[in-house]
Coordinates of C-alpha atoms in Angstrom, one line a residue:
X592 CA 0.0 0.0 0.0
X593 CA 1.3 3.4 -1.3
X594 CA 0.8 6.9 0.7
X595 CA -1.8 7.7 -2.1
X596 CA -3.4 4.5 -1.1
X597 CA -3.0 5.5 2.8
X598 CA -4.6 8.7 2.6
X599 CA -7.4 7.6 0.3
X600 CA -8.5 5.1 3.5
X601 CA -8.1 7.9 6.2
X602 CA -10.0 10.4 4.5
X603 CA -13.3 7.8 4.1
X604 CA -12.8 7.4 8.0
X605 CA -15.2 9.6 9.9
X606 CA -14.0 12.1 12.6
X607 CA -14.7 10.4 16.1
X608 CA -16.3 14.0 16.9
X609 CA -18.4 16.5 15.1
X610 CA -15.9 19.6 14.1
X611 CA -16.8 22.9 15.5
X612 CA -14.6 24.9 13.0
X613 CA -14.5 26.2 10.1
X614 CA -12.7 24.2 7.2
X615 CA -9.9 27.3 7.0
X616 CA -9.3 27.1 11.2
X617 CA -9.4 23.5 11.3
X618 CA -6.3 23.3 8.6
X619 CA -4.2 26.1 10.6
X620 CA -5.2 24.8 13.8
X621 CA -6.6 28.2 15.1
X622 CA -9.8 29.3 16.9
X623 CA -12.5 30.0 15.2
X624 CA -15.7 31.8 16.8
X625 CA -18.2 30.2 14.2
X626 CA -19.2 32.9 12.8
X627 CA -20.1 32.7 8.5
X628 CA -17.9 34.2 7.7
X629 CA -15.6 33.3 10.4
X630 CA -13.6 36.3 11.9
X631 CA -10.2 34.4 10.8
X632 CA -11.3 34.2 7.5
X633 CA -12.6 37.6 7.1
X634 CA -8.7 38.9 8.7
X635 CA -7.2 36.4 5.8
X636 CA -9.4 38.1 3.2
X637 CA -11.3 34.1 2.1
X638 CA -14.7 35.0 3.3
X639 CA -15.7 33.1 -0.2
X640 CA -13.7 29.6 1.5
X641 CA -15.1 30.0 4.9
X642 CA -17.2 26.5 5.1
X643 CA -18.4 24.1 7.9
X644 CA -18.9 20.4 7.8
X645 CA -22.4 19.3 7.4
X646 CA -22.0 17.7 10.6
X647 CA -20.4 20.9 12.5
X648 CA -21.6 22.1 15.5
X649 CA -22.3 26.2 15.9
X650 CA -24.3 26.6 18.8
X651 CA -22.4 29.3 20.2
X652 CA -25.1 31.8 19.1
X653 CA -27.9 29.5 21.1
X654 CA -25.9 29.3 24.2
X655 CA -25.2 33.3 24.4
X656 CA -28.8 33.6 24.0
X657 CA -29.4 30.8 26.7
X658 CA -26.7 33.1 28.7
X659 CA -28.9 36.0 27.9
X660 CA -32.3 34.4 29.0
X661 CA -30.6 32.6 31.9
X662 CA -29.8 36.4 33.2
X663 CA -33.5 37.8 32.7
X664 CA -34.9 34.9 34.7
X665 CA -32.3 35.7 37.7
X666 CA -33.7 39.3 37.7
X667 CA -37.3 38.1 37.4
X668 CA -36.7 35.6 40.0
X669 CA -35.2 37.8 42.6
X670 CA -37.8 40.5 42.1
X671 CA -40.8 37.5 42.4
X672 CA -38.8 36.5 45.7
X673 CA -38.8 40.0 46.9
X674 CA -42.6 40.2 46.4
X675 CA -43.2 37.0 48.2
X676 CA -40.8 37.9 51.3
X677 CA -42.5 41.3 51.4
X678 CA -46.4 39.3 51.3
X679 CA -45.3 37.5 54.0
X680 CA -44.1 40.5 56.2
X681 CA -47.3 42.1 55.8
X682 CA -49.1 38.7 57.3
X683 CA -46.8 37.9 59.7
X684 CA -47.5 41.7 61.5
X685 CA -51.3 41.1 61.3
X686 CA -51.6 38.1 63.0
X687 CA -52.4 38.0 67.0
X688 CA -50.3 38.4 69.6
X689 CA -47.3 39.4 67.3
X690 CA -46.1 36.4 66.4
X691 CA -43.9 35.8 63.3
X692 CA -45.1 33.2 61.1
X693 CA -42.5 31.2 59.7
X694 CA -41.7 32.6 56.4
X695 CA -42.1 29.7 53.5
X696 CA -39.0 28.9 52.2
X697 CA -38.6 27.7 48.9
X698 CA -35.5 26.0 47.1
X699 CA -33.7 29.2 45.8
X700 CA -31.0 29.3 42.8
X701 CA -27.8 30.9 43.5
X702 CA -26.0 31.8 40.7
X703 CA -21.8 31.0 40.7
X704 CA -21.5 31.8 36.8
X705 CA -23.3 31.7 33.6
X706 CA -22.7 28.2 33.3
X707 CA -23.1 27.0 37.2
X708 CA -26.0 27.1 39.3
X709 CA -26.0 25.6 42.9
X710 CA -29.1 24.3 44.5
X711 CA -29.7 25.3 48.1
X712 CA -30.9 22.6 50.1
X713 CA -34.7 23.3 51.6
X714 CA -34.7 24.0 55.5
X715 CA -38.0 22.5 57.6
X716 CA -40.8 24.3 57.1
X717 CA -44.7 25.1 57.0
X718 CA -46.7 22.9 54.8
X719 CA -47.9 25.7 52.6
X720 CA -51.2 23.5 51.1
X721 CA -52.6 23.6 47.7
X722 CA -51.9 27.2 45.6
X723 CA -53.2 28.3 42.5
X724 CA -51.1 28.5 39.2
X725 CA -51.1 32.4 39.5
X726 CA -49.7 32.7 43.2
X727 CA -46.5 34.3 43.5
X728 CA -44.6 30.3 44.7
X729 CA -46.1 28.8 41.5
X730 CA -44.7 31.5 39.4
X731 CA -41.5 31.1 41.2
X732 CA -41.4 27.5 40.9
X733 CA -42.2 27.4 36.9
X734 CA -38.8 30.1 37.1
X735 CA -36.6 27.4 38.9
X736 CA -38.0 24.1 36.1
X737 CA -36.8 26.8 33.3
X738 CA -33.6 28.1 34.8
X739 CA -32.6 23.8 35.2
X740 CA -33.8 23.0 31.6
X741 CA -31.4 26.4 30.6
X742 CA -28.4 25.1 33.1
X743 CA -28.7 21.6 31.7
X744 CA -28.6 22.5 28.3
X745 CA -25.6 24.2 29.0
X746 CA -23.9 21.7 30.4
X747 CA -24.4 19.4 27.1
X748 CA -22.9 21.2 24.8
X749 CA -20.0 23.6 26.5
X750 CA -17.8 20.1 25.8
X751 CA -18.3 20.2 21.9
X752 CA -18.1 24.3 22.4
X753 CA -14.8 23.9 24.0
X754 CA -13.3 21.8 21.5
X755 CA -11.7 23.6 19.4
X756 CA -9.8 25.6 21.6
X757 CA -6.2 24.3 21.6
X758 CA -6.9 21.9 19.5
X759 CA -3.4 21.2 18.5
X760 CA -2.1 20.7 21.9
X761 CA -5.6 18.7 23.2
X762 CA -5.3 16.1 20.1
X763 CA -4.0 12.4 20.8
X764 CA -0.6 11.2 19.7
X765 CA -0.7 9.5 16.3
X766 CA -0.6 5.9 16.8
X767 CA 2.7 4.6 14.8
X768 CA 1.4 1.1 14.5
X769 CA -1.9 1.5 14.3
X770 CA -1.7 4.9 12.0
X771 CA -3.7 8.2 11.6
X772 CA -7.1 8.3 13.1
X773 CA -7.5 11.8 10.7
X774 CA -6.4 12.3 6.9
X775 CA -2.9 12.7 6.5
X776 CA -1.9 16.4 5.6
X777 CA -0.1 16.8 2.3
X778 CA 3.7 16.7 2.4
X779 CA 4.2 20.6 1.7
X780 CA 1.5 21.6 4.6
X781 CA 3.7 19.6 6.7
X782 CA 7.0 21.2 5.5
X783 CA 4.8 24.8 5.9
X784 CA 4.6 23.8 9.7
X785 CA 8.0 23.9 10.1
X786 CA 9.8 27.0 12.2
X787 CA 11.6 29.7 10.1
X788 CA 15.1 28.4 8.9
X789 CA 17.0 30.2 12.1
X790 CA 15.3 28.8 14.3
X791 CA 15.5 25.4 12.8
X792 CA 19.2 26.0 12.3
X793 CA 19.6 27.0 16.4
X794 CA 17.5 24.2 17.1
X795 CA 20.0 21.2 14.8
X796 CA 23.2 23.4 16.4
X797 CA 22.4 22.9 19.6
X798 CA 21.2 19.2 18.8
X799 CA 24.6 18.2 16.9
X800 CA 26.9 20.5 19.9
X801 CA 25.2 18.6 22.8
X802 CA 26.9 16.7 25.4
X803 CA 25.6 13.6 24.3
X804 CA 24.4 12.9 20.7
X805 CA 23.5 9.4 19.5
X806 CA 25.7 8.5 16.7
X807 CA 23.4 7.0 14.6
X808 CA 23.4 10.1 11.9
X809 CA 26.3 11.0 10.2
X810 CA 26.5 14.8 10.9
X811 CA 28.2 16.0 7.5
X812 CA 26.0 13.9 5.5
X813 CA 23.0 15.4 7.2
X814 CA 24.2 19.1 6.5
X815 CA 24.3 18.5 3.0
X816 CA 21.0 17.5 2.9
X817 CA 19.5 20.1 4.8
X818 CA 21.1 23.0 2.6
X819 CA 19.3 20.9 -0.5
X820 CA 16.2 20.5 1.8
X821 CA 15.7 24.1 1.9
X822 CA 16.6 24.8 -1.8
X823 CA 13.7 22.9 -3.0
X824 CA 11.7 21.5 0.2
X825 CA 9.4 19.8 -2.7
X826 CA 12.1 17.3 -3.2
X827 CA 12.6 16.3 0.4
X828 CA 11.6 12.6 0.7
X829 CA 8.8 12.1 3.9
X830 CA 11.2 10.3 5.6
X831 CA 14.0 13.0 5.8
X832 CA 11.7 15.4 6.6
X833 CA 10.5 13.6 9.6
X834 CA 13.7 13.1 10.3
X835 CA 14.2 16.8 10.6
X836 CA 11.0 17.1 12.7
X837 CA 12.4 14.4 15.4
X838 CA 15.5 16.1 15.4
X839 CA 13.3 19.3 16.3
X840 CA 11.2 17.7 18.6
X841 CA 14.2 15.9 20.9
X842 CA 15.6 19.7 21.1
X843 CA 12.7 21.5 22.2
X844 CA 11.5 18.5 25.0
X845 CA 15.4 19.0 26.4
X846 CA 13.9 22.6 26.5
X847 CA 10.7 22.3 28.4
X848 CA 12.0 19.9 30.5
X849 CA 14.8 22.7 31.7
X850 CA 13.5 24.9 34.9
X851 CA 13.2 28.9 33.5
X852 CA 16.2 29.9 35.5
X853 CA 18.5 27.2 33.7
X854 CA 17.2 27.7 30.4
X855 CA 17.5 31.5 30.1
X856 CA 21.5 31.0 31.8
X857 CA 21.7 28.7 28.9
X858 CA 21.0 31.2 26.7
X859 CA 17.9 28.9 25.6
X860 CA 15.6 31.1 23.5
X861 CA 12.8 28.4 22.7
X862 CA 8.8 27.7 23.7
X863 CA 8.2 25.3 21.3
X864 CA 5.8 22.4 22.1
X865 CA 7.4 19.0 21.5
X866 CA 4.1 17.2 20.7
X867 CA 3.0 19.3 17.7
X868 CA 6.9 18.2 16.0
X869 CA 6.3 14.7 17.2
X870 CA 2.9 14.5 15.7
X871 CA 4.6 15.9 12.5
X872 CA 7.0 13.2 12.6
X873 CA 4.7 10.4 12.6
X874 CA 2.3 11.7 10.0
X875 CA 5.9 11.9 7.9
X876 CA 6.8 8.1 8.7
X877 CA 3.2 6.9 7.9
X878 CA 3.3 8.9 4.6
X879 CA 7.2 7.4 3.8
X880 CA 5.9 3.6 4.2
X881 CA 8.0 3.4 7.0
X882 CA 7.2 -0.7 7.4
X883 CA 8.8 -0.6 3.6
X884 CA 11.9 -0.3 5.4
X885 CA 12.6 2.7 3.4
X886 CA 16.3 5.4 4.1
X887 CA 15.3 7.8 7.0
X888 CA 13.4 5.3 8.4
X889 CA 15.2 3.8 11.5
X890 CA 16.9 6.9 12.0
X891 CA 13.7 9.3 12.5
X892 CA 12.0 6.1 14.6
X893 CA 14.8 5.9 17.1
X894 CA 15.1 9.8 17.5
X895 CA 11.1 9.8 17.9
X896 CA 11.9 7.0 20.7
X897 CA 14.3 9.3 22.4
X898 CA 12.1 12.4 22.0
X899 CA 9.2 10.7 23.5
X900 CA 11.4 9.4 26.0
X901 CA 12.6 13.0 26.9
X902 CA 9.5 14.3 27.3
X903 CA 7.5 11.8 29.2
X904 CA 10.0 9.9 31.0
X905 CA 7.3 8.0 32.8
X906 CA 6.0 6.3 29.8
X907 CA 8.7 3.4 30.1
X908 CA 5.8 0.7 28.7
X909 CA 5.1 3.1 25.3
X910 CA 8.7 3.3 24.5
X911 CA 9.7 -0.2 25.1
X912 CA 6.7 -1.6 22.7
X913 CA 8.0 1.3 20.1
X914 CA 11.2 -0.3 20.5
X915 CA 10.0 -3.9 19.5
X916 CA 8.9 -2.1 16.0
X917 CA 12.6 -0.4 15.9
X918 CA 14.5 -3.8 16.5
X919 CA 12.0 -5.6 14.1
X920 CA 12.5 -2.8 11.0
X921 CA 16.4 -3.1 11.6
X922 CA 15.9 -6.9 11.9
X923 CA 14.1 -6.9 8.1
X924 CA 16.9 -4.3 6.8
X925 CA 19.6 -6.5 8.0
X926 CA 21.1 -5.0 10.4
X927 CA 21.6 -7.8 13.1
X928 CA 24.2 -9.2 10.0
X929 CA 28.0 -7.7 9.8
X930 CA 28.0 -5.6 6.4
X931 CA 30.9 -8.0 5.7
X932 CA 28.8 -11.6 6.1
X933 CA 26.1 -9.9 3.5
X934 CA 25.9 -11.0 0.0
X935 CA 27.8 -8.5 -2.4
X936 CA 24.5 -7.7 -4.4
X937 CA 23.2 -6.0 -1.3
X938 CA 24.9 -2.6 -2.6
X939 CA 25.6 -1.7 0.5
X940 CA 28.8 0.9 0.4
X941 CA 31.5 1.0 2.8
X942 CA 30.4 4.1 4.2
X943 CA 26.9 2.7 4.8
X944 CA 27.8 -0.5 6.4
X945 CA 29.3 1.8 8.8
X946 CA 27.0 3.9 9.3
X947 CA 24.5 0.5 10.2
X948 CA 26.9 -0.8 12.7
X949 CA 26.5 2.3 14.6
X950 CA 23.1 2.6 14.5
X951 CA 22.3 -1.5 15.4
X952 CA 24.6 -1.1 18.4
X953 CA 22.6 1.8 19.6
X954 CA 19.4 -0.2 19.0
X955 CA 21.2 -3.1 20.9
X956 CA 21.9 -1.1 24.1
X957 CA 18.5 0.2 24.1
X958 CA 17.0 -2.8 23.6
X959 CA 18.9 -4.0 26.6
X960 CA 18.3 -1.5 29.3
X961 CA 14.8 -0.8 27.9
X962 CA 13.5 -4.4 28.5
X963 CA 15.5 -4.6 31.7
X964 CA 13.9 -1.7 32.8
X965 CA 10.7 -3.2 32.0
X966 CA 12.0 -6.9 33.6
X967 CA 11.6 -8.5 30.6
X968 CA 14.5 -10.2 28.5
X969 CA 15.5 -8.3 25.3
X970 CA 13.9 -8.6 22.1
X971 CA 17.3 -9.3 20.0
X972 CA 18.3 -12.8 19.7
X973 CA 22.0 -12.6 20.7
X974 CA 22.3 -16.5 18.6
X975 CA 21.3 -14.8 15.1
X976 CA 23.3 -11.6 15.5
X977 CA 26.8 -11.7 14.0
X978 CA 28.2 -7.7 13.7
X979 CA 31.6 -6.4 15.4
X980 CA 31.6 -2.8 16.8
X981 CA 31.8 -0.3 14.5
X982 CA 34.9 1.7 13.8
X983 CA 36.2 4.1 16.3
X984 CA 36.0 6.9 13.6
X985 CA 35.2 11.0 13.4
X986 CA 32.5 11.9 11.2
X987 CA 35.0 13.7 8.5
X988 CA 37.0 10.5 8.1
X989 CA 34.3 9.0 6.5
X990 CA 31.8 10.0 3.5
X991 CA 29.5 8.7 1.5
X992 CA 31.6 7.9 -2.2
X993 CA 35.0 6.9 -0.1
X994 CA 35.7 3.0 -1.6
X995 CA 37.4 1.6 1.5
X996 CA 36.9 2.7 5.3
X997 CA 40.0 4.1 7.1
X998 CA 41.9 2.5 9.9
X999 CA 40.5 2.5 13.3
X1000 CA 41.5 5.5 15.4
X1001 CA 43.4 4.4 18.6
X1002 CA 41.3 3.4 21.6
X1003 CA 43.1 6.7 23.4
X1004 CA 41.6 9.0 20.8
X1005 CA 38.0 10.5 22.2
X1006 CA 35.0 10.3 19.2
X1007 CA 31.8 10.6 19.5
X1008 CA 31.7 7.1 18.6
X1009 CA 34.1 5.4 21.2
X1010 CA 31.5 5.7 23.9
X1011 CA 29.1 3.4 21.9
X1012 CA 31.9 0.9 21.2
X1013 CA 33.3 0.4 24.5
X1014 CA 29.8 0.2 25.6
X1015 CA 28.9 -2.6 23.5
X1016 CA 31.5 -5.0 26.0
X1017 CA 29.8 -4.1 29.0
X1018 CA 26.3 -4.4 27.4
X1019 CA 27.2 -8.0 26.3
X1020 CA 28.2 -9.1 29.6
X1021 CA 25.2 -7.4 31.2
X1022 CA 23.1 -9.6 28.8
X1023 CA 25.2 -12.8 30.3
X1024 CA 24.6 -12.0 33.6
X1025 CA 21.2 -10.7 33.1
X1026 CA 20.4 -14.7 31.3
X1027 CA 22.4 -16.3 34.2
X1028 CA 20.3 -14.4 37.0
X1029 CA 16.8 -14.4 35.5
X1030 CA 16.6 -17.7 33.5
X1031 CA 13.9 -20.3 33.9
X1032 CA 15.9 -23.0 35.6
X1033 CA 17.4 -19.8 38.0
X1034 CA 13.5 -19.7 39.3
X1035 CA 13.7 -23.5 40.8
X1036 CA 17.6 -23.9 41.5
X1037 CA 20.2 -21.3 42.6
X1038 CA 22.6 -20.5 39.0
X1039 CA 25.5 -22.3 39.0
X1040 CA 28.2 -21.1 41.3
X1041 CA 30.8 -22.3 39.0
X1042 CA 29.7 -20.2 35.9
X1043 CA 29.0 -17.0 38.7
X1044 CA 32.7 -17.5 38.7
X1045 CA 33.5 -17.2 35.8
X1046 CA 30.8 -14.6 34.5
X1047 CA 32.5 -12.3 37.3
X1048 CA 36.1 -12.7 36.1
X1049 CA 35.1 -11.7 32.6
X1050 CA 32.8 -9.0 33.8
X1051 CA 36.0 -7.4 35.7
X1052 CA 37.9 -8.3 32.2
X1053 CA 35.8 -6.1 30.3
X1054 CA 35.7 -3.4 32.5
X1055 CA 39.5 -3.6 32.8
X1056 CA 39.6 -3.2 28.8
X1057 CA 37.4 0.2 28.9
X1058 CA 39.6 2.7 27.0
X1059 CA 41.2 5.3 29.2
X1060 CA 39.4 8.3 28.5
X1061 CA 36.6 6.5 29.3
X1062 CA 37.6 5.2 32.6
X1063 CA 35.8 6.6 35.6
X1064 CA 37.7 9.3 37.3
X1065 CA 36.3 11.6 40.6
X1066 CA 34.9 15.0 39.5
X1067 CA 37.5 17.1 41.0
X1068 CA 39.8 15.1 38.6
X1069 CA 37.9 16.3 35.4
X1070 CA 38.1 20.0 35.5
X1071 CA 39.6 20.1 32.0
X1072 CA 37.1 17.9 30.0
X1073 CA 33.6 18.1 28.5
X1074 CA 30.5 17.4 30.6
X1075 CA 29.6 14.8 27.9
X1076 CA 32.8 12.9 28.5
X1077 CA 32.2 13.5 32.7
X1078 CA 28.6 11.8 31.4
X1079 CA 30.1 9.1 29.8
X1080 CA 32.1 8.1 31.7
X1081 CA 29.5 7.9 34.9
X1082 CA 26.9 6.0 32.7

């Protein structure tokens, strides 16, 4: 199935509710106050486009005139109370002996808001007998049945009134498995949602300059393809583009997850909302096939992962089953296989078997602590998994038309990539000991003390091998080197 194809099915789906907006304000995600034409459309100057569903709901003329009624009957009702109370007075100083009557109470409305009305509850009193349908209390009491009727009404539709409002930020997450509840947007009103170029270019710098970056894109590559991005957007593929928007999307959830005071001493000019870019990214990996294992595709799913993972920390059980479609697209692509066992009619260059090895390791890792997080075993099967470590390599000693791969760079040399390969020892004896510990035959019979043994002497082996810039050292030992090194090395 095609993204033609795709669309085609979401746009026969029906909304789950009826739209209170305009055609114009539902597309640009902006209130719209019902109106025909709409006040949006009349600012934009397309009072001839301004349209509503034939379902849509515009009842916010009725409920101001409820609100209006509502108001009259309040007036009417306190001046009908006033006549009763004062009735009352008058009998209560004829009677004998001067004694007050009780004065009749009657359940009385007392008005919070427009939208609110609280009942008081009735106090003991007289019995007052049968009255006639003009007395003052009858009168009254028809007041009250209307004023419940209007507060009821009310009450029914402010939730479809409300809607709208926000609408962007109120909406469900996509589902990525599942898809789009909604039609997809076309690819150029998603590329139209994007910031202006500086701000995108602020948001990749301080993405690509941060303490930590995931080496799974290849940061010279990606440049390229940006500056083409931006010459013809058209062009883009969906994939790339929602690779952009995950990029986007990681960067601004680092932002609103910062406390004010650290964000403006980081000189950290942003408020945008990680969910809108998230959304976009979704709609962009639906649209690219993403289950075709298309380019783009693991990339923008494992930075969507991280962005998610960012922003709602908490949602360990969504990211995990996320994962399970990461590990299985990578799986179908290959990438559990060394570039070098592969058949030599896979085209795969030198460059881009690289480039795979770093990315699978990543997946590895994450697969690893993910699922023990989660205390389950991973997803990868460690027997049909055959790839070495990638390179310990810079970005600029490798491109995408170089024939052969260089040398590895000395285990003392710090790259962004080193952290990832000296992690990949530890994370396969963590997936030893985690098999040892939590096996099926571990649940009826203490593991073996023997193979404890020897699963210690090789865990102290491989942490013994970690390269020395790597190696843990105290804090007031690291004055002189990055806080992503300080991170690595404590993680």
């Amino acid at each position: 199935m095609n993204s033609k194809d795709i669309q085609s099915v979401y746009r026969d789906s029906k909304r789950n509710r009826r739209p209170t907006s305009c055609d114009q304000c539902r597309i640009r995600k902006a209130k719209c106050n019902r109106e025909l034409p709409c006040e949006n459309c009349i600012k934009r100057g397309e009072k001839a486009t301004c349209k509503y569903a034939s379902n849509a709901i515009r009842n916010s003329a009725g409920k101001r005139r409820n609100s209006n009624v509502g108001e009259r009957l309040r007036r009417v009702e306190k001046l009908v109370s006033e006549l009763v109370g004062s009735e009352e007075n008058a009998q209560a100083t004829e009677s004998q002996g001067g004694v007050v009557h009780e004065s009749i109470q009657e359940e009385r409305f007392v008005p919070r808001n427009s939208n609110t009305v609280e009942i008081e509850q009735p106090t003991p009193r007289k019995a007052r007998g049968h009255i006639e349908d003009s007395h003052w209390l009858s009168i009254l009491d028809d007041i009250k049945e209307v004023r419940e009727q209007l507060a009821q009404s009310d009450i029914m539709t402010s939730p479809e009134d409300n809607a709208d409002i926000n609408d962007e930020a109120q909406e469900e997450e996509i589902d990525l498995v599942l898809g789009a509840t909604q039609p997809l947007p076309t690819l150029q009103e998603i590329v139209n949602s994007l910031p202006p170029r500086p701000m995108c270019d602020m948001l990749l710098s301080q993405y690509f300059t941060s303490p930590v970056v995931l080496p799974i894109i290849h940061t010279t590559k990606f440049q390229n393809e940006y500056e083409k991005f931006w010459q013809d957007p058209s062009k883009a593929p969906p994939l790339w583009v929602g690779l952009l928007f995950s990029i986007l999307a990681c960067v601004a959830a680092v932002a609103q997850a910062m406390t004010p005071t650290a964000a403006e001493t980081n000189n950290k000019p942003l408020s945008l909302p990680a969910k809108p870019l998230r959304r976009k990214t979704v709609q962009c990996l639906i649209m690219g096939n993403y289950k075709d294992a298309n380019s783009y595709a693991l990339e923008t799913l494992v930075m969507y992962l991280l962005g998610t993972y960012i922003d709602k920390p908490d949602s360990s059980f969504d990211g995990w089953f996320l994962m399970g479609t990461i590990i299985r697209l990578a799986m179908r692509m290959g990438y559990h296989r060394d570039p070098t066992t592969l058949k030599s009619d896979s085209k795969i260059t030198p460059f881009e078997g690289e480039m795979r090895l770093r990315r699978w390791h990543v997946i590895l890792q994450l697969d690893t602590l993910m699922s023990f997080q989660m205390g389950m075993p991973s997803v990868i099967p460690p027997e049909f998994c055959d790839t070495e470590p990638p390179r310990n390599l810079k970005d600029e000693d490798i491109w995408p038309t170089m024939s052969t791969l260089p040398p590895s760079r000395p285990s003392s040399d710090y790259t962004p990539v080193l952290y990832t390969i000296a992690k990949a020892g530890v994370m396969n004896m963590f997936r030893k000991v985690l098999v040892h510990t939590h096996s099926s035959s571990s649940s009826t019979s203490p593991p073996s003390y023997p193979i404890t043994i020897e699963l210690d002497a090789k865990l102290r082996e491989t942490y013994a091998s970690i390269p020395e810039p790597l190696k843990w050292r105290p804090i007031n030992q690291s004055f002189t080197v990055s806080s992503g090194l300080i991170i690595n090395r404590s993680t």
